[in-house]
Short mmCIF file of C-alpha atoms (C1' of nucleotides) in Angstrom, two decimals:
data_model
loop_
_atom_site.label_atom_id
_atom_site.label_comp_id
_atom_site.label_asym_id
_atom_site.label_seq_id
_atom_site.Cartn_x
_atom_site.Cartn_y
_atom_site.Cartn_z
CA MET E 2 0.00 0.03 0.13
CA THR E 3 2.73 2.41 1.02
CA ILE E 4 4.71 1.34 -1.98
CA VAL E 5 1.88 1.58 -4.48
CA ASP E 6 0.82 4.98 -3.12
CA SER E 7 4.13 6.65 -3.16
CA ALA E 8 5.09 4.94 -6.36
CA GLU E 9 3.25 7.43 -8.41
CA GLU E 10 4.96 10.37 -6.89
CA LEU E 11 8.41 8.90 -7.81
CA GLY E 12 10.51 9.54 -10.71
CA ARG E 13 11.31 6.93 -13.34
CA ARG E 14 14.49 6.00 -11.62
CA ASP E 15 13.06 5.19 -8.15
CA ARG E 16 10.15 3.42 -9.91
CA LYS E 17 12.56 1.14 -11.67
CA LYS E 18 14.43 0.42 -8.49
CA LEU E 19 11.44 -0.62 -6.76
CA GLU E 20 10.44 -2.74 -9.81
CA THR E 21 13.93 -4.41 -9.74
CA ARG E 22 13.77 -4.96 -6.05
CA ALA E 23 10.40 -6.50 -6.25
CA ALA E 24 11.46 -8.63 -9.27
CA LEU E 25 14.50 -10.00 -7.38
CA GLU E 26 12.29 -10.74 -4.43
CA HIS E 27 9.83 -12.52 -6.48
CA ALA E 28 12.33 -14.52 -8.48
CA ALA E 29 14.13 -15.64 -5.39
CA LEU E 30 10.90 -16.77 -3.67
CA THR E 31 9.55 -18.66 -6.72
CA LEU E 32 12.96 -20.35 -7.47
CA VAL E 33 13.52 -21.35 -3.88
CA ALA E 34 10.00 -22.65 -3.52
CA GLU E 35 10.70 -24.88 -6.68
CA ARG E 36 14.10 -26.09 -5.91
CA GLY E 37 14.91 -25.47 -2.35
CA LEU E 38 17.26 -22.83 -0.83
CA ALA E 39 20.59 -24.69 -1.36
CA ALA E 40 19.87 -25.42 -5.09
CA VAL E 41 19.41 -21.79 -6.00
CA THR E 42 22.38 -19.46 -6.58
CA VAL E 43 22.50 -15.77 -6.53
CA GLU E 44 23.37 -15.93 -10.02
CA ASP E 45 20.23 -17.89 -10.83
CA ILE E 46 18.16 -15.11 -9.26
CA ALA E 47 19.96 -12.34 -10.81
CA GLU E 48 19.66 -13.99 -14.31
CA ALA E 49 16.05 -14.53 -13.96
CA VAL E 50 15.75 -10.77 -13.65
CA ASP E 51 18.44 -10.14 -16.18
CA VAL E 52 20.73 -8.18 -14.03
CA SER E 53 24.35 -8.99 -12.93
CA SER E 54 24.93 -10.70 -9.67
CA ARG E 55 26.61 -7.76 -8.38
CA THR E 56 23.47 -5.87 -8.81
CA PHE E 57 21.68 -8.38 -6.63
CA PHE E 58 24.05 -7.50 -3.78
CA ASN E 59 23.38 -3.75 -4.33
CA TYR E 60 19.88 -4.61 -3.23
CA PHE E 61 20.12 -7.23 -0.71
CA PRO E 62 23.13 -7.97 1.64
CA SER E 63 22.53 -11.71 1.31
CA LYS E 64 20.51 -14.31 -0.47
CA GLU E 65 18.21 -14.88 2.63
CA ASP E 66 17.52 -11.23 2.83
CA ALA E 67 15.90 -11.30 -0.56
CA LEU E 68 13.55 -14.02 0.72
CA ILE E 69 12.67 -12.08 3.86
CA GLY E 70 11.94 -9.07 1.86
CA SER E 71 11.47 -5.52 2.97
CA HIS E 72 7.83 -6.08 3.63
CA GLN E 73 8.90 -6.77 7.16
CA ALA E 74 7.53 -4.13 9.34
CA SER E 75 10.39 -1.95 10.21
CA ALA E 76 11.36 -1.47 13.81
CA ALA E 77 10.28 2.16 13.88
CA GLU E 78 6.89 1.27 12.47
CA LEU E 79 6.25 -1.32 14.99
CA CYS E 80 7.36 0.90 17.90
CA ALA E 81 5.28 3.74 16.54
CA ARG E 82 2.11 1.36 16.67
CA LEU E 83 2.96 0.46 20.18
CA ASP E 84 3.53 3.93 21.32
CA ALA E 85 0.23 4.89 19.75
CA VAL E 86 -1.70 2.66 22.17
CA PRO E 87 -2.92 4.59 25.33
CA ALA E 88 -0.63 4.18 28.38
CA ARG E 89 -3.48 2.72 30.50
CA VAL E 90 -3.71 -0.32 28.25
CA PRO E 91 -1.70 -3.19 29.78
CA VAL E 92 1.53 -4.09 28.09
CA LEU E 93 0.46 -7.48 26.68
CA GLU E 94 -2.78 -6.16 25.34
CA ALA E 95 -0.83 -3.24 23.57
CA LEU E 96 1.52 -5.79 22.05
CA ARG E 97 -1.57 -7.73 20.89
CA LEU E 98 -2.80 -4.63 19.15
CA MET E 99 0.49 -4.11 17.47
CA ALA E 100 0.53 -7.63 16.25
CA ARG E 101 -3.10 -7.36 14.96
CA ALA E 102 -2.09 -4.40 12.96
CA GLU E 103 0.90 -6.27 11.46
CA ALA E 104 -1.37 -9.18 10.85
CA GLU E 105 -3.79 -7.11 8.80
CA HIS E 106 -0.98 -5.71 6.89
CA VAL E 107 0.24 -9.23 6.10
CA GLN E 108 -3.18 -10.24 5.02
CA GLU E 109 -3.33 -7.54 2.51
CA GLN E 110 -0.48 -9.26 0.65
CA ARG E 111 -1.98 -12.76 0.97
CA GLU E 112 -0.37 -14.56 -1.87
CA ARG E 113 3.12 -13.05 -1.46
CA TRP E 114 3.09 -14.04 2.28
CA LEU E 115 1.72 -17.56 1.73
CA LEU E 116 4.50 -18.15 -0.76
CA ARG E 117 7.00 -16.72 1.68
CA LEU E 118 5.79 -18.71 4.60
CA LYS E 119 5.73 -21.85 2.37
CA VAL E 120 9.45 -21.29 1.63
CA PHE E 121 10.14 -20.54 5.36
CA GLU E 122 8.58 -23.98 6.36
CA GLN E 123 10.51 -25.71 3.65
CA ASN E 124 13.77 -24.07 4.73
CA PRO E 125 13.80 -24.03 8.52
CA SER E 126 17.05 -22.25 8.61
CA LEU E 127 15.05 -19.08 7.78
CA LEU E 128 12.56 -19.39 10.51
CA PRO E 129 14.32 -17.47 13.20
CA ARG E 130 14.14 -14.36 10.98
CA LEU E 131 10.54 -14.43 10.83
CA VAL E 132 9.01 -11.25 12.59
CA ALA E 133 12.51 -9.89 12.27
CA SER E 134 14.23 -11.74 15.11
CA GLY E 135 17.25 -9.89 13.77
CA SER E 136 17.41 -8.58 17.31
CA GLU E 137 17.34 -5.14 15.88
CA THR E 138 13.67 -5.06 15.76
CA GLU E 139 13.37 -7.12 19.00
CA ARG E 140 15.77 -4.70 20.75
CA ALA E 141 13.70 -1.64 19.67
CA VAL E 142 10.38 -3.26 20.72
CA THR E 143 11.86 -4.35 23.93
CA ALA E 144 12.87 -0.67 24.63
CA ALA E 145 9.48 0.53 23.78
CA VAL E 146 7.96 -2.04 26.21
CA ALA E 147 10.32 -0.97 28.96
CA ARG E 148 9.31 2.62 28.46
CA ARG E 149 5.68 1.69 28.69
CA ALA E 150 6.05 -0.55 31.55
CA GLY E 151 8.10 1.92 33.45
CA VAL E 152 10.91 -0.47 34.03
CA GLU E 153 14.54 0.11 33.53
CA PRO E 154 15.68 -2.20 30.79
CA GLY E 155 18.07 -4.98 31.69
CA THR E 156 17.05 -5.36 35.31
CA SER E 157 13.71 -7.15 35.57
CA GLY E 158 13.75 -9.05 32.39
CA TYR E 159 10.05 -8.37 31.90
CA PRO E 160 10.31 -6.36 28.79
CA GLU E 161 12.62 -8.88 27.03
CA LEU E 162 10.22 -11.78 28.10
CA ALA E 163 7.02 -10.02 27.08
CA THR E 164 8.49 -8.92 23.69
CA ALA E 165 9.97 -12.45 22.95
CA ALA E 166 6.57 -14.08 23.98
CA ALA E 167 4.68 -11.64 21.78
CA MET E 168 6.96 -12.47 18.80
CA ALA E 169 6.45 -16.12 19.43
CA ALA E 170 2.71 -15.65 19.48
CA PHE E 171 2.81 -13.89 16.21
CA ARG E 172 5.04 -16.38 14.67
CA VAL E 173 2.88 -19.28 15.81
CA ALA E 174 -0.25 -17.60 14.33
CA MET E 175 1.56 -16.88 11.05
CA LEU E 176 2.64 -20.49 10.66
CA ARG E 177 -0.80 -21.83 11.58
CA TRP E 178 -2.33 -19.49 9.18
CA SER E 179 -0.03 -20.74 6.44
CA ALA E 180 -0.42 -24.24 7.36
CA ALA E 181 -4.19 -23.89 6.93
CA GLY E 182 -3.71 -22.50 3.45
CA GLY E 183 -4.52 -18.90 4.54
CA ARG E 184 -8.04 -19.96 5.22
CA PRO E 185 -8.72 -18.60 8.80
CA SER E 186 -8.51 -14.98 9.80
CA LEU E 187 -4.91 -14.12 10.72
CA PRO E 188 -5.92 -11.45 13.02
CA GLY E 189 -8.17 -14.06 14.72
CA LEU E 190 -5.33 -16.48 15.14
CA VAL E 191 -3.19 -13.67 16.59
CA ASP E 192 -5.95 -12.93 19.15
CA GLU E 193 -6.26 -16.50 19.87
CA ALA E 194 -2.48 -16.90 20.65
CA PHE E 195 -2.37 -13.76 22.67
CA GLY E 196 -5.38 -14.99 24.71
CA GLN E 197 -3.52 -18.16 25.67
CA LEU E 198 -0.58 -16.04 26.76
CA ALA E 199 -2.61 -13.67 28.79
CA ALA E 200 -4.31 -16.77 30.46
CA GLY E 201 -0.92 -18.14 31.60
CA LEU E 202 -0.83 -20.83 28.94
CA PRO E 203 -3.18 -23.11 30.97
CA ASN E 204 -3.63 -26.80 29.87
CA PRO E 205 -5.91 -26.88 26.83
CA MET P 8 29.70 -34.87 32.91
CA THR P 9 28.37 -37.22 30.27
CA ILE P 10 31.57 -36.50 28.26
CA VAL P 11 33.96 -36.90 31.22
CA ASP P 12 32.33 -39.95 32.45
CA SER P 13 32.20 -41.98 29.04
CA ALA P 14 35.77 -40.63 28.12
CA GLU P 15 37.40 -43.14 30.22
CA GLU P 16 35.61 -46.01 28.47
CA LEU P 17 36.77 -44.83 25.13
CA GLY P 18 39.85 -45.74 23.10
CA ARG P 19 42.67 -43.44 22.39
CA ARG P 20 41.13 -42.58 18.91
CA ASP P 21 37.83 -41.45 20.40
CA ARG P 22 39.53 -39.55 23.19
CA LYS P 23 41.55 -37.65 20.79
CA LYS P 24 38.58 -36.86 18.82
CA LEU P 25 36.80 -35.32 21.85
CA GLU P 26 39.92 -33.40 22.65
CA THR P 27 40.29 -32.01 19.15
CA ARG P 28 36.50 -31.03 19.12
CA ALA P 29 36.85 -29.30 22.59
CA ALA P 30 40.00 -27.58 21.48
CA LEU P 31 38.48 -26.28 18.31
CA GLU P 32 35.39 -25.04 20.22
CA HIS P 33 37.50 -23.23 22.69
CA ALA P 34 39.87 -21.69 20.28
CA ALA P 35 36.84 -20.59 18.30
CA LEU P 36 35.20 -19.08 21.41
CA THR P 37 38.29 -17.25 22.67
CA LEU P 38 39.32 -15.87 19.31
CA VAL P 39 35.99 -14.55 18.54
CA ALA P 40 35.63 -13.04 22.06
CA GLU P 41 38.91 -11.27 21.37
CA ARG P 42 38.59 -9.98 17.77
CA GLY P 43 34.80 -10.48 16.78
CA LEU P 44 33.24 -13.02 14.51
CA ALA P 45 33.99 -11.42 11.23
CA ALA P 46 37.60 -10.93 12.14
CA VAL P 47 38.27 -14.59 12.83
CA THR P 48 38.54 -17.10 9.92
CA VAL P 49 38.22 -20.77 9.96
CA GLU P 50 41.95 -20.98 9.23
CA ASP P 51 42.69 -19.02 12.33
CA ILE P 52 40.82 -21.49 14.43
CA ALA P 53 42.37 -24.42 12.85
CA GLU P 54 45.83 -23.02 13.05
CA ALA P 55 45.35 -22.28 16.86
CA VAL P 56 44.69 -26.04 17.34
CA ASP P 57 47.33 -27.07 14.83
CA VAL P 58 45.12 -28.88 12.44
CA SER P 59 44.23 -28.18 8.78
CA SER P 60 41.23 -26.01 8.04
CA ARG P 61 39.71 -29.07 6.26
CA THR P 62 39.79 -30.96 9.54
CA PHE P 63 37.73 -28.17 11.19
CA PHE P 64 35.03 -28.94 8.78
CA ASN P 65 35.15 -32.47 9.44
CA TYR P 66 34.04 -31.51 13.07
CA PHE P 67 31.66 -28.67 12.47
CA PRO P 68 29.54 -27.89 9.38
CA SER P 69 30.14 -24.08 9.71
CA LYS P 70 32.18 -21.56 11.74
CA GLU P 71 29.19 -20.78 13.88
CA ASP P 72 28.50 -24.32 14.78
CA ALA P 73 31.83 -24.32 16.55
CA LEU P 74 30.66 -21.37 18.81
CA ILE P 75 27.46 -23.03 19.58
CA GLY P 76 29.16 -26.22 20.55
CA SER P 77 27.59 -29.62 21.23
CA HIS P 78 26.90 -28.75 24.79
CA GLN P 79 23.38 -27.96 23.74
CA ALA P 80 20.98 -30.36 25.18
CA SER P 81 20.05 -32.75 22.44
CA ALA P 82 16.40 -32.90 21.48
CA ALA P 83 16.22 -36.46 22.81
CA GLU P 84 17.57 -35.52 26.16
CA LEU P 85 15.18 -32.52 26.56
CA CYS P 86 12.24 -34.64 25.54
CA ALA P 87 13.23 -37.37 27.92
CA ARG P 88 13.34 -34.88 30.76
CA LEU P 89 9.95 -33.70 29.78
CA ASP P 90 8.55 -37.25 29.55
CA ALA P 91 9.91 -37.99 32.85
CA VAL P 92 7.53 -35.54 34.53
CA PRO P 93 4.36 -37.19 35.77
CA ALA P 94 1.37 -36.60 33.54
CA ARG P 95 -0.75 -34.87 36.09
CA VAL P 96 1.68 -31.85 36.21
CA PRO P 97 0.46 -29.04 33.98
CA VAL P 98 2.37 -28.48 30.80
CA LEU P 99 3.91 -25.11 31.60
CA GLU P 100 5.11 -26.57 35.06
CA ALA P 101 6.60 -29.51 33.23
CA LEU P 102 8.34 -27.18 30.79
CA ARG P 103 9.66 -25.13 33.73
CA LEU P 104 11.17 -28.37 35.36
CA MET P 105 12.77 -29.21 32.07
CA ALA P 106 14.26 -25.73 31.76
CA ARG P 107 15.45 -25.84 35.31
CA ALA P 108 17.34 -29.23 34.74
CA GLU P 109 18.87 -27.65 31.62
CA ALA P 110 19.88 -24.52 33.69
CA GLU P 111 21.62 -26.62 36.35
CA HIS P 112 23.45 -28.34 33.48
CA VAL P 113 24.58 -25.00 32.29
CA GLN P 114 25.69 -23.78 35.62
CA GLU P 115 28.03 -26.65 35.86
CA GLN P 116 29.94 -25.44 33.07
CA ARG P 117 29.91 -21.81 34.31
CA GLU P 118 32.96 -20.23 32.67
CA ARG P 119 32.43 -21.98 29.36
CA TRP P 120 28.81 -20.82 29.09
CA LEU P 121 29.68 -17.33 30.27
CA LEU P 122 32.21 -16.95 27.49
CA ARG P 123 29.74 -18.32 25.02
CA LEU P 124 27.07 -15.92 26.03
CA LYS P 125 29.36 -13.04 26.02
CA VAL P 126 30.35 -13.94 22.39
CA PHE P 127 26.60 -14.22 21.56
CA GLU P 128 25.81 -10.77 22.99
CA GLN P 129 28.74 -9.28 21.06
CA ASN P 130 27.63 -11.06 17.83
CA PRO P 131 23.93 -10.75 17.71
CA SER P 132 23.71 -12.78 14.46
CA LEU P 133 24.27 -15.84 16.61
CA LEU P 134 21.47 -15.15 19.07
CA PRO P 135 18.64 -16.81 17.15
CA ARG P 136 20.58 -20.06 17.36
CA LEU P 137 20.54 -20.01 21.16
CA VAL P 138 18.39 -22.59 22.90
CA ALA P 139 18.53 -24.82 19.68
CA SER P 140 16.66 -22.64 17.31
CA GLY P 141 17.72 -25.39 14.78
CA SER P 142 14.02 -26.14 14.78
CA GLU P 143 14.87 -29.67 15.20
CA THR P 144 14.96 -29.39 18.98
CA GLU P 145 11.90 -27.14 18.98
CA ARG P 146 10.00 -29.53 16.75
CA ALA P 147 10.79 -32.49 19.10
CA VAL P 148 9.86 -30.52 22.23
CA THR P 149 6.73 -29.45 20.59
CA ALA P 150 5.76 -32.98 19.71
CA ALA P 151 6.46 -34.01 23.24
CA VAL P 152 4.27 -31.20 24.52
CA ALA P 153 1.45 -32.11 22.14
CA ARG P 154 1.55 -35.67 23.48
CA ARG P 155 1.45 -34.50 27.01
CA ALA P 156 -1.37 -32.08 26.36
CA GLY P 157 -3.28 -34.68 24.49
CA VAL P 158 -3.63 -32.34 21.48
CA GLU P 159 -3.11 -33.35 17.91
CA PRO P 160 -0.13 -31.30 16.63
CA GLY P 161 -0.83 -28.68 14.07
CA THR P 162 -4.36 -27.87 15.00
CA SER P 163 -4.68 -25.91 18.24
CA GLY P 164 -1.31 -24.25 18.06
CA TYR P 165 -0.93 -24.71 21.88
CA PRO P 166 2.06 -26.91 21.71
CA GLU P 167 3.96 -24.61 19.43
CA LEU P 168 3.17 -21.53 21.59
CA ALA P 169 3.89 -23.20 24.94
CA THR P 170 7.30 -24.43 23.48
CA ALA P 171 8.21 -21.16 22.03
CA ALA P 172 7.24 -19.31 25.03
CA ALA P 173 9.22 -21.71 27.18
CA MET P 174 12.32 -21.31 24.95
CA ALA P 175 11.90 -17.53 25.20
CA ALA P 176 11.79 -17.69 28.99
CA PHE P 177 14.93 -19.83 28.99
CA ARG P 178 16.73 -17.49 26.67
CA VAL P 179 15.86 -14.41 28.60
CA ALA P 180 16.99 -16.14 31.82
CA MET P 181 20.33 -16.96 30.28
CA LEU P 182 20.85 -13.47 28.97
CA ARG P 183 20.06 -11.93 32.31
CA TRP P 184 22.30 -14.28 34.04
CA SER P 185 25.18 -13.50 31.62
CA ALA P 186 24.62 -9.75 31.90
CA ALA P 187 24.78 -10.11 35.64
CA GLY P 188 28.14 -11.80 35.20
CA GLY P 189 26.77 -15.14 36.24
CA ARG P 190 26.17 -13.83 39.85
CA PRO P 191 22.43 -14.72 40.30
CA SER P 192 21.25 -18.41 40.33
CA LEU P 193 20.37 -19.37 36.86
CA PRO P 194 17.58 -21.80 37.95
CA GLY P 195 16.21 -18.98 40.05
CA LEU P 196 16.06 -16.69 36.96
CA VAL P 197 14.37 -19.43 34.96
CA ASP P 198 11.72 -19.97 37.71
CA GLU P 199 11.14 -16.19 37.62
CA ALA P 200 10.63 -16.03 33.99
CA PHE P 201 8.31 -19.09 34.06
CA GLY P 202 6.47 -17.41 36.89
CA GLN P 203 5.69 -14.39 34.82
CA LEU P 204 4.58 -16.58 31.89
CA ALA P 205 2.24 -18.64 34.12
CA ALA P 206 0.77 -15.46 35.57
CA GLY P 207 -0.10 -14.18 32.05
CA LEU P 208 2.63 -11.62 31.88
CA PRO P 209 0.84 -9.03 33.93
CA ASN P 210 2.25 -5.49 34.18
CA PRO P 211 5.11 -5.39 36.64
"C1'" DT M 19 52.64 -58.19 12.45
"C1'" DG M 20 49.31 -57.19 8.82
"C1'" DA M 21 45.04 -55.66 7.33
"C1'" DA M 22 40.85 -53.29 8.16
"C1'" DA M 23 38.93 -49.00 9.89
"C1'" DC M 24 39.27 -44.43 10.58
"C1'" DA M 25 41.15 -39.63 10.92
"C1'" DT M 26 43.76 -36.05 8.73
"C1'" DT M 27 45.29 -33.68 4.78
"C1'" DG M 28 45.96 -31.40 0.24
"C1'" DC M 29 43.69 -30.19 -3.72
"C1'" DA M 30 40.22 -28.62 -6.92
"C1'" DG M 31 36.21 -26.07 -7.26
"C1'" DA M 32 31.48 -23.98 -6.50
"C1'" DC M 33 29.49 -20.34 -4.14
"C1'" DC M 34 28.96 -16.10 -1.19
"C1'" DC M 35 30.00 -11.54 -0.64
"C1'" DT M 36 32.92 -7.03 -1.00
"C1'" DG M 37 35.55 -3.03 -2.73
"C1'" DA M 38 37.06 -0.19 -6.48
"C1'" DA M 39 37.00 1.41 -10.93
"C1'" DA M 40 34.69 1.67 -15.46
"C1'" DT M 41 30.55 2.13 -17.99
"C1'" DT M 42 25.76 3.15 -18.77
"C1'" DT M 43 21.44 5.39 -17.72
"C1'" DT M 44 18.68 8.89 -15.64
"C1'" DT M 45 18.02 13.39 -14.08
"C1'" DC M 46 18.48 18.29 -14.15
"C1'" DC M 47 19.77 22.80 -15.75
"C1'" DT M 48 20.29 26.09 -19.46
"C1'" DA S 14 17.61 19.89 -27.43
"C1'" DG S 15 22.47 19.74 -25.32
"C1'" DG S 16 25.54 18.61 -21.87
"C1'" DA S 17 27.09 18.08 -17.24
"C1'" DA S 18 26.02 16.09 -12.78
"C1'" DA S 19 24.15 12.15 -10.21
"C1'" DA S 20 23.17 7.53 -9.57
"C1'" DA S 21 22.79 2.82 -10.96
"C1'" DT S 22 24.68 -1.18 -13.21
"C1'" DT S 23 28.53 -3.78 -14.66
"C1'" DT S 24 33.16 -5.77 -14.77
"C1'" DC S 25 37.01 -7.36 -12.35
"C1'" DA S 26 39.78 -8.90 -8.74
"C1'" DG S 27 39.99 -11.24 -4.48
"C1'" DG S 28 39.10 -13.27 0.26
"C1'" DG S 29 36.36 -16.36 2.76
"C1'" DT S 30 33.23 -20.47 3.39
"C1'" DC S 31 32.21 -25.13 2.50
"C1'" DT S 32 32.19 -29.69 -0.15
"C1'" DG S 33 33.69 -33.81 -2.71
"C1'" DC S 34 37.59 -36.71 -3.62
"C1'" DA S 35 41.89 -39.06 -3.53
"C1'" DA S 36 46.04 -39.73 -1.00
"C1'" DT S 37 48.30 -40.33 3.37
"C1'" DG S 38 48.85 -41.24 8.05
"C1'" DT S 39 47.23 -43.41 12.50
"C1'" DT S 40 44.59 -46.60 15.38
"C1'" DT S 41 42.50 -50.84 16.20
"C1'" DC S 42 42.00 -55.52 16.35
"C1'" DA S 43 42.70 -60.24 14.78
#
DNA sequence: TGAAACATTGCAGACCCTGAAATTTTTCCT
DNA sequence: AGGAAAAATTTCAGGGTCTGCAATGTTTCA
């Protein structure tokens, strides 16, 4: 949405850049879905888009990053969503709202994400990166949680745990959604996971 | 402990293998702690132990794996611990006991683990691998949880979520322990994290 | 001791990723 | 339109990771 909207305000150059980036991403996803991660080289991907391999690395720092894509919510975006929730709302509830918003964002790009998740399932080495466990996003969200909870980071462990648990809930919801072919409502699955968390993970 | 015990029943060959493996692990950890992950090559590590780089790859499939080490509880071991807990104990409580046992195991190798965790903190790209994100261990534990909870895996999402949350709790406890220089009791920190989980992560 | 089993090594090679310089394309200004 | 400035792409060179394969040692056991 953001991309499409702003694309019309961009010059030819930046439009082409976005196109190339999207094409590389798409080629990477489809090729890896077909052959598996190990059987696809960067050169394959670059050739499918008809650019040099060096150009690929101008867009993505690694082969994996092309699969993860830039669709990932940026740390700043997630934190902004979190900060937008009134302070009286409990932390876990605020995290749930953040995750819901992200889930709706994902559902808007159904096909793309279902393909991506299929690739992730078939290549488990990519799984940890889901939801940006790059520890950059996690760190930022953790800091935002610490602010909200009124706790100094690094002492109680609460912000770290709440953030990690929320990420886990989101990841589980995404994988269930994917496993069910994208049939159920993703925000619904997110709510369900957060509900179990809030209830203290009682026996089902 | 397992290693030391069984070492005396092994022949010279296997004893030397364990020695070489441990030496490579130790060299990798100390070198990376000194210079950082990117500034240490496999050849550096191999040379420090006086073997060829090719031999390094006979022991570890990648540079990172030498840092993670084989001290990680194997999937089978973790599941065995989980299965050993009486069935009437709630799932989360059983996971807590499993994590505690693992924590005690870690504390027995204090220095080694503190060095490892220091390296992990300084090289965040390694963090996702902590607690066996190999998704092999996670899968096995998830299956054990599903069995215990009497749920068919892949439908409710409960086993996946409970496992992921437990792993997160363990990871947070480990990092807090490391950040505090290994002063607090690791099992205590684990208990604390699981306590917060069981309480539904209420605002602190 | 001799043979089988196994560990180590050197070598060739594919692949990943980076820096720097050369080339082409796009933009912008007159 | 014309041409200079800016930016993207490409080529090239090179270091690092990791894998087969064949050769060479070393350990084990009969």
